[in-house]
Coordinates of C-alpha atoms and ligand atoms in Angstrom, one line a residue:
M1 CA 31.8 51.1 -7.4
R2 CA 32.8 47.8 -9.1
I3 CA 29.6 47.6 -11.0
R4 CA 29.9 51.2 -12.2
H5 CA 33.4 50.6 -13.4
L6 CA 32.1 47.6 -15.3
F7 CA 29.5 49.7 -17.0
I8 CA 32.1 52.3 -18.1
F9 CA 34.4 49.6 -19.3
A10 CA 31.6 48.0 -21.3
A11 CA 30.6 51.3 -22.8
A12 CA 34.2 52.0 -23.8
A13 CA 34.5 48.5 -25.4
C14 CA 31.3 49.2 -27.3
A15 CA 32.5 52.6 -28.4
L16 CA 35.6 51.0 -30.0
A17 CA 33.7 48.3 -31.7
A18 CA 30.3 47.6 -33.2
C19 CA 28.4 50.5 -31.7
Q20 CA 30.2 53.1 -33.8
E21 CA 29.8 51.2 -37.0
K22 CA 28.4 53.6 -39.6
S23 CA 26.5 51.0 -41.6
L24 CA 24.4 49.9 -38.6
T25 CA 20.8 51.3 -38.1
E26 CA 20.0 53.2 -34.9
A27 CA 18.2 50.1 -33.6
Q28 CA 21.1 47.9 -34.3
K29 CA 23.4 50.2 -32.5
G30 CA 21.0 50.3 -29.7
Q31 CA 21.0 46.5 -29.5
A32 CA 24.8 46.6 -29.3
Y33 CA 24.7 49.1 -26.5
F34 CA 22.0 47.1 -24.7
N35 CA 24.3 44.1 -24.6
A36 CA 27.5 46.1 -23.9
L37 CA 26.0 48.1 -21.0
G38 CA 24.8 45.1 -19.1
C39 CA 21.1 45.9 -19.5
R40 CA 20.6 42.1 -20.0
S41 CA 21.8 41.4 -16.5
C42 CA 18.5 42.7 -15.2
H43 CA 16.2 42.5 -18.2
Q44 CA 15.1 39.8 -20.6
I45 CA 14.1 40.2 -24.2
G46 CA 12.6 36.9 -25.2
D47 CA 13.9 34.4 -22.7
S48 CA 17.6 35.5 -22.3
G49 CA 18.6 37.8 -19.5
G50 CA 18.0 38.5 -15.9
T51 CA 14.7 38.9 -14.2
Y52 CA 15.5 41.6 -11.7
G53 CA 13.7 44.2 -13.9
P54 CA 10.7 43.7 -16.2
N55 CA 10.8 41.6 -19.3
L56 CA 11.2 44.0 -22.3
T57 CA 9.9 41.8 -25.1
Y58 CA 6.8 44.1 -25.5
V59 CA 8.3 47.3 -24.1
G60 CA 7.9 49.1 -27.5
F61 CA 4.2 48.2 -27.5
R62 CA 3.5 49.4 -24.0
K63 CA 5.7 52.5 -23.8
S64 CA 6.2 55.5 -26.1
P65 CA 9.6 56.6 -27.4
Q66 CA 9.1 59.9 -25.6
W67 CA 8.6 58.1 -22.2
L68 CA 11.5 55.7 -22.9
D69 CA 13.8 58.6 -23.5
L70 CA 12.7 60.3 -20.3
W71 CA 13.1 57.1 -18.3
L72 CA 16.6 56.4 -19.6
K73 CA 17.7 60.0 -19.0
D74 CA 17.0 59.7 -15.3
P75 CA 14.9 56.8 -13.9
H76 CA 14.7 58.3 -10.5
A77 CA 13.2 61.5 -11.8
W78 CA 10.2 59.5 -12.9
R79 CA 10.1 57.0 -10.0
A80 CA 12.2 58.1 -7.0
K81 CA 12.5 54.6 -5.4
T82 CA 13.4 52.7 -8.5
V83 CA 16.4 50.3 -8.3
M84 CA 17.2 50.8 -12.0
P85 CA 20.5 52.7 -12.1
N86 CA 21.1 56.0 -13.8
F87 CA 23.6 55.2 -16.6
H88 CA 24.3 58.9 -17.4
L89 CA 24.0 58.0 -21.1
S90 CA 25.0 60.4 -23.8
D91 CA 22.2 61.7 -26.1
S92 CA 23.4 59.5 -29.0
V93 CA 23.5 56.3 -26.9
R94 CA 20.1 57.1 -25.5
A95 CA 18.6 57.7 -28.9
A96 CA 20.0 54.3 -30.2
L97 CA 18.6 52.5 -27.1
V98 CA 15.2 54.1 -27.6
A99 CA 15.2 53.1 -31.3
Y100 CA 16.0 49.5 -30.3
L101 CA 13.5 49.3 -27.4
S102 CA 10.7 50.9 -29.5
E103 CA 11.0 48.0 -32.0
Q104 CA 10.3 45.4 -29.3
K105 CA 6.7 44.5 -29.9
G106 CA 6.7 40.8 -29.2
Q107 CA 9.0 39.4 -31.9
G108 CA 11.4 38.2 -29.2
W109 CA 9.1 35.2 -29.2
P110 CA 8.7 34.6 -32.9
T111 CA 6.0 31.8 -32.7
D112 CA 3.2 31.0 -30.3
A113 CA 5.2 28.0 -29.2
D114 CA 8.0 30.3 -28.0
K115 CA 5.8 32.2 -25.7
P116 CA 6.5 31.0 -22.2
W117 CA 2.8 30.9 -21.2
N118 CA 2.1 28.3 -23.8
A119 CA 4.2 25.7 -21.9
P120 CA 2.2 22.5 -21.7
G121 CA 1.8 22.6 -17.9
L122 CA -0.1 25.9 -17.9
K123 CA -2.7 25.0 -20.5
D124 CA -5.3 23.8 -18.0
N125 CA -4.6 26.5 -15.3
P126 CA -6.0 29.8 -16.4
I127 CA -5.0 31.7 -13.3
A128 CA -1.4 30.6 -13.4
R129 CA -1.3 31.2 -17.1
G130 CA -2.8 34.6 -16.7
K131 CA -0.2 35.5 -14.0
M132 CA 2.6 34.4 -16.4
I133 CA 1.2 36.6 -19.2
F134 CA 0.8 39.5 -16.8
N135 CA 4.5 39.3 -15.9
K136 CA 5.9 38.5 -19.3
V137 CA 4.1 41.0 -21.5
G138 CA 4.7 43.7 -18.9
C139 CA 1.4 44.5 -17.1
V140 CA 3.6 44.2 -14.1
A141 CA 5.8 47.2 -15.3
C142 CA 2.8 49.6 -14.9
H143 CA 0.6 47.9 -12.3
G144 CA 3.2 46.4 -10.0
V145 CA 4.0 42.9 -8.9
G146 CA 0.7 41.2 -8.1
G147 CA -1.1 44.3 -9.4
V148 CA -0.5 46.2 -6.2
G149 CA 0.2 49.5 -7.9
G150 CA 2.6 52.2 -6.9
Y151 CA 3.8 53.3 -10.3
P152 CA 3.6 56.9 -11.3
N153 CA 1.7 58.7 -14.1
N154 CA 1.7 62.4 -14.7
N155 CA -1.4 64.6 -14.6
V156 CA -3.8 62.0 -13.3
V157 CA -5.8 62.0 -10.1
G158 CA -3.5 60.6 -7.3
G159 CA -0.5 60.6 -9.6
L160 CA -0.5 56.8 -10.0
I161 CA -1.4 54.1 -12.5
P162 CA -4.3 52.2 -10.8
S163 CA -3.7 49.1 -8.7
L164 CA -5.7 46.1 -9.9
T165 CA -6.2 44.1 -6.7
K166 CA -9.9 45.2 -6.3
V167 CA -11.0 45.1 -9.9
A168 CA -13.3 42.2 -9.2
E169 CA -15.4 44.6 -7.0
G170 CA -16.0 47.0 -9.9
Y171 CA -15.9 45.0 -13.1
S172 CA -17.5 41.8 -14.4
K173 CA -15.2 39.4 -16.2
E174 CA -16.6 40.5 -19.6
E175 CA -16.0 44.2 -18.7
L176 CA -12.4 43.4 -17.7
I177 CA -11.8 41.5 -21.0
H178 CA -13.1 44.6 -22.9
K179 CA -10.9 47.0 -20.8
I180 CA -7.8 44.9 -21.4
H181 CA -8.6 44.4 -25.1
D182 CA -9.3 48.1 -25.9
G183 CA -7.0 50.0 -23.5
V184 CA -7.6 53.5 -22.2
V185 CA -6.1 56.9 -22.8
P186 CA -6.3 58.5 -19.4
T187 CA -8.2 61.8 -19.0
P188 CA -5.8 64.7 -17.9
M189 CA -6.6 66.0 -14.4
D190 CA -5.6 69.5 -15.4
P191 CA -6.3 70.1 -19.2
S192 CA -3.8 73.0 -19.2
Q193 CA -0.9 70.7 -18.3
P194 CA 0.9 68.1 -20.5
A195 CA -1.3 65.0 -21.1
P196 CA -0.6 61.8 -19.1
M197 CA 2.4 60.0 -20.7
I198 CA 1.4 56.5 -19.7
H199 CA -1.6 54.9 -21.5
M200 CA -3.3 51.6 -20.9
P201 CA -2.3 49.8 -24.2
P202 CA -5.0 48.2 -26.4
W203 CA -3.8 44.6 -25.8
G204 CA -6.2 43.1 -28.3
Q205 CA -3.7 44.2 -30.9
V206 CA -1.1 41.7 -29.7
L207 CA -2.9 39.2 -27.5
S208 CA -5.5 36.6 -28.3
K209 CA -9.0 36.3 -26.8
G210 CA -7.8 33.3 -24.8
E211 CA -4.8 35.1 -23.4
I212 CA -7.0 38.1 -22.4
T213 CA -9.5 35.8 -20.8
D214 CA -6.8 34.2 -18.7
L215 CA -5.6 37.6 -17.7
A216 CA -9.1 38.5 -16.5
D217 CA -9.2 35.2 -14.5
Y218 CA -5.9 36.1 -12.9
L219 CA -7.0 39.7 -12.0
I220 CA -10.2 38.4 -10.4
S221 CA -8.1 36.0 -8.3
L222 CA -6.0 38.8 -6.8
D223 CA -6.1 39.5 -3.1
P224 CA -8.1 42.7 -2.3
N225 CA -6.0 43.1 0.9
A226 CA -2.7 43.2 -0.9
Q227 CA -0.7 46.4 0.0
S228 CA 1.1 48.7 -2.4
G229 CA 4.8 49.2 -1.8
S230 CA 6.5 45.9 -2.5
S231 CA 8.1 47.2 -5.7
S232 CA 11.1 45.5 -7.1
G233 CA 11.7 41.8 -7.6
G234 CA 9.2 39.3 -8.8
F235 CA 9.2 40.5 -12.4
Ligands
HEC1 C1 20.2 46.6 -11.6 C2 19.2 46.1 -12.5 C3 18.9 46.9 -13.8 C4 19.8 47.3 -14.8 C5 21.3 47.0 -14.9 C6 19.0 47.9 -15.8 N1 17.7 48.0 -15.4 FE1 16.1 48.8 -16.5 N2 14.9 48.5 -14.9 C7 15.2 47.8 -13.7 C8 14.0 47.7 -12.9 C9 13.9 47.1 -11.5 C10 13.0 48.4 -13.6 C11 11.5 48.5 -13.1 C12 11.3 49.9 -12.6 C13 10.9 49.8 -11.1 O1 10.3 48.8 -10.7 O2 11.1 50.9 -10.5 C14 13.6 48.8 -14.8 C15 12.8 49.4 -15.8 C16 13.3 49.7 -17.1 C17 12.5 50.1 -18.2 C18 11.0 50.4 -18.2 C19 10.4 49.0 -18.3 C20 9.0 48.9 -18.7 O3 8.6 47.8 -18.9 O4 8.2 49.8 -18.8 C21 13.3 50.2 -19.3 C22 12.9 50.6 -20.7 C23 14.6 49.8 -18.9 N3 14.6 49.5 -17.5 C24 15.7 49.8 -19.7 C25 17.0 49.5 -19.3 C26 18.2 49.7 -20.1 C27 18.2 50.1 -21.5 C28 19.3 49.3 -19.3 C29 20.7 49.3 -19.7 C30 21.2 50.6 -20.1 C31 18.7 48.9 -18.0 N4 17.4 49.0 -18.0 C32 19.5 48.4 -17.0 C33 16.4 47.3 -13.4 C34 17.6 47.4 -14.1
HEC2 C1 2.1 51.2 -20.1 C2 1.4 51.0 -18.8 C3 0.4 50.0 -18.7 C4 0.5 48.6 -19.0 C5 1.7 47.9 -19.5 C6 -0.7 48.0 -18.6 N1 -1.6 49.0 -18.1 FE1 -3.5 48.6 -17.4 N2 -3.7 50.6 -17.1 C7 -2.8 51.6 -17.3 C8 -3.4 52.8 -17.0 C9 -2.7 54.2 -17.1 C10 -4.7 52.6 -16.6 C11 -5.8 53.6 -16.2 C12 -6.5 54.1 -17.4 C13 -7.6 55.1 -17.0 O1 -7.2 56.3 -16.9 O2 -8.7 54.7 -16.8 C14 -4.9 51.1 -16.7 C15 -6.1 50.5 -16.3 C16 -6.2 49.1 -16.3 C17 -7.4 48.5 -15.9 C18 -8.7 49.2 -15.3 C19 -8.5 49.4 -13.9 C20 -9.5 50.3 -13.2 O3 -9.5 50.4 -12.0 O4 -10.3 51.0 -13.9 C21 -7.2 47.1 -16.0 C22 -8.2 46.0 -15.7 C23 -5.9 46.9 -16.5 N3 -5.3 48.2 -16.7 C24 -5.3 45.7 -16.8 C25 -4.1 45.6 -17.4 C26 -3.5 44.3 -17.9 C27 -4.2 43.0 -17.7 C28 -2.3 44.6 -18.5 C29 -1.4 43.7 -19.2 C30 -2.0 42.9 -20.3 C31 -2.1 46.0 -18.3 N4 -3.2 46.6 -17.7 C32 -1.0 46.7 -18.8 C33 -1.5 51.4 -17.8 C34 -1.0 50.2 -18.2

């Protein structure tokens, strides 16, 4: 209960101050709500914030506004076992948060030197660097920690985004690089139902050839015996 009271207090403080400011854009209001509601206690944008939930620096690249709205309305309706709380946000607060999150396409790390995977120690270790990129750009938010899977998609066979622990059996390194670079729009299982909301993003738009090559090395190194189910933590 204490945490819940804290959220309500933060929302009230926000309502009285910056968030109601008429001159602010939707995204600026969303940023104020993001801070006031304590989203940062679990999420990083850039390097500041908690790591209990996925890093959101690229969330506007990987997720559509429609999906973000659905998620914030009721996280458990999309993923029953998620530990992300339902904040019971009003329509206007949710709209502002979606505007703010949709703008997050990597600018939280303004230069290459700011990107955590460019730290000097990682330069000569493609697998460790690939793992860092996997976590920080948010592959982990769709494919799970260590690529073990378990995250839903609608109207796809099995109802899940694929796990990645066995990609080395089906793809060559070059094929993996192409897949990551180009992305995939999943084929609906039932064409009469709404199309799958989660797409594999075309990462070549935001990542370099070197970054994608290190990601491929990391995926090839994954343990094919890893089990799905270990969901939270490790972001
Ligand atoms: C108690 C920790 C916690 C708090 C507080 C929290 N989240 Fe989350 N959030 C998570 C976790 C964990 C996930 C990953 C979903 C999963 O693993 O089930 C997540 C997922 C998300 C996602 C989808 C991430 C993606 O990369 O696709 C968004 C967007 C999000 N949260 C936004 C928010 C916003 C906005 C707030 C504040 C209103 C918030 N979260 C507060 C833990 C939290
Ligand atoms: C927004 C969710 C999302 C994110 C983020 C994401 N993916 Fe995917 N990924 C998917 C979906 C959905 C598919 C399945 C596409 C299809 O229907 O073939 C997929 C498929 C793949 C595949 C092919 C797997 C197979 O068995 O065919 C690889 C490899 C892959 N992703 C790697 C990555 C990497 C590396 C990243 C991070 C740079 C990443 N993905 C980020 C959603 C995502």
